[in-house]
């Protein structure tokens, strides 16, 4: 019995020595921010291994998973970002890097379907190409500063799913359907026509999809419209407006939903209306 206890103590101290050696190696030579990052990474990685105690087969499976994640990436597909999104890491990075005063519009993930260079429209334009189905909606509101003052000339860069649940960026032929850029008027107003967005699935045919399956999770995102707002003298705001009647609001696969970004589409005699004001913060 005593011999077994001694063996366990020896094993535990050998395990501690490995962690200490790995930390010590960083302390010896790394400097500044690199040192801080590597020390924290080493501590947390070793802490994770101590907590989980993976078998060697499990550790190899983890390495295979990361290898396949890299191999799934190409010009159009970034499986590592999808991994970051589905583990909640992207939204945590977003929250840390976009701390805003009360009253400012909250941010959300950019996602992989943003395309630069969307067509520039006047207020009142319809972002949908002829023949696009779905429920027509008039979206309008104001862009203001934190004191409610209008921001003139703010650019709203807009993109969303079509009624068939795909983005223009996913069209191999290239398209900007349901994408567009507008500028606010002198009183901060903007308005445009579009189609009510629909819920859609993020790519599930790679290692991230397999991880979601293994965790018993789905790969749906609740319906939303993406906005990227920019104006001289203000922080760029990347956000999304989520439809309040969506069944996936509480289980978004990428954790992008915030209560303040959930909006209601009003039924009127002229069709659906969505009114939403955006509040931008001054550049720091
Ligand atoms: C999106 O909202 O378009 C999105 C965000 C993260 C992952 C996939 C899609
Ligand atoms: Fe999206």
CSV table of N, CA and C and ligand atoms in Angstrom, one decimal, residues 113 167 200 221 224 226 240, ligand 2:
chain,number,residue,atom,x,y,z
A,113,UNK,N,-19.4,35.7,-45.0
A,113,UNK,CA,-20.1,36.0,-46.3
A,113,UNK,C,-20.1,37.5,-46.6
A,167,UNK,N,-26.2,33.1,-49.2
A,167,UNK,CA,-25.7,34.4,-49.4
A,167,UNK,C,-25.2,34.6,-50.8
A,200,UNK,N,-30.5,29.9,-41.5
A,200,UNK,CA,-29.7,29.1,-42.4
A,200,UNK,C,-28.7,28.3,-41.6
A,221,UNK,N,-28.2,29.1,-37.8
A,221,UNK,CA,-28.1,30.5,-37.3
A,221,UNK,C,-29.5,31.1,-37.5
A,224,UNK,N,-31.1,36.8,-39.8
A,224,UNK,CA,-30.5,38.1,-39.5
A,224,UNK,C,-30.1,38.9,-40.7
A,226,UNK,N,-27.0,41.5,-41.8
A,226,UNK,CA,-25.7,42.0,-41.4
A,226,UNK,C,-25.6,43.5,-41.8
A,240,UNK,N,-25.5,42.7,-36.4
A,240,UNK,CA,-26.5,42.0,-37.1
A,240,UNK,C,-27.9,42.3,-36.4
B,2,LIG,FE1,-25.1,35.7,-41.5
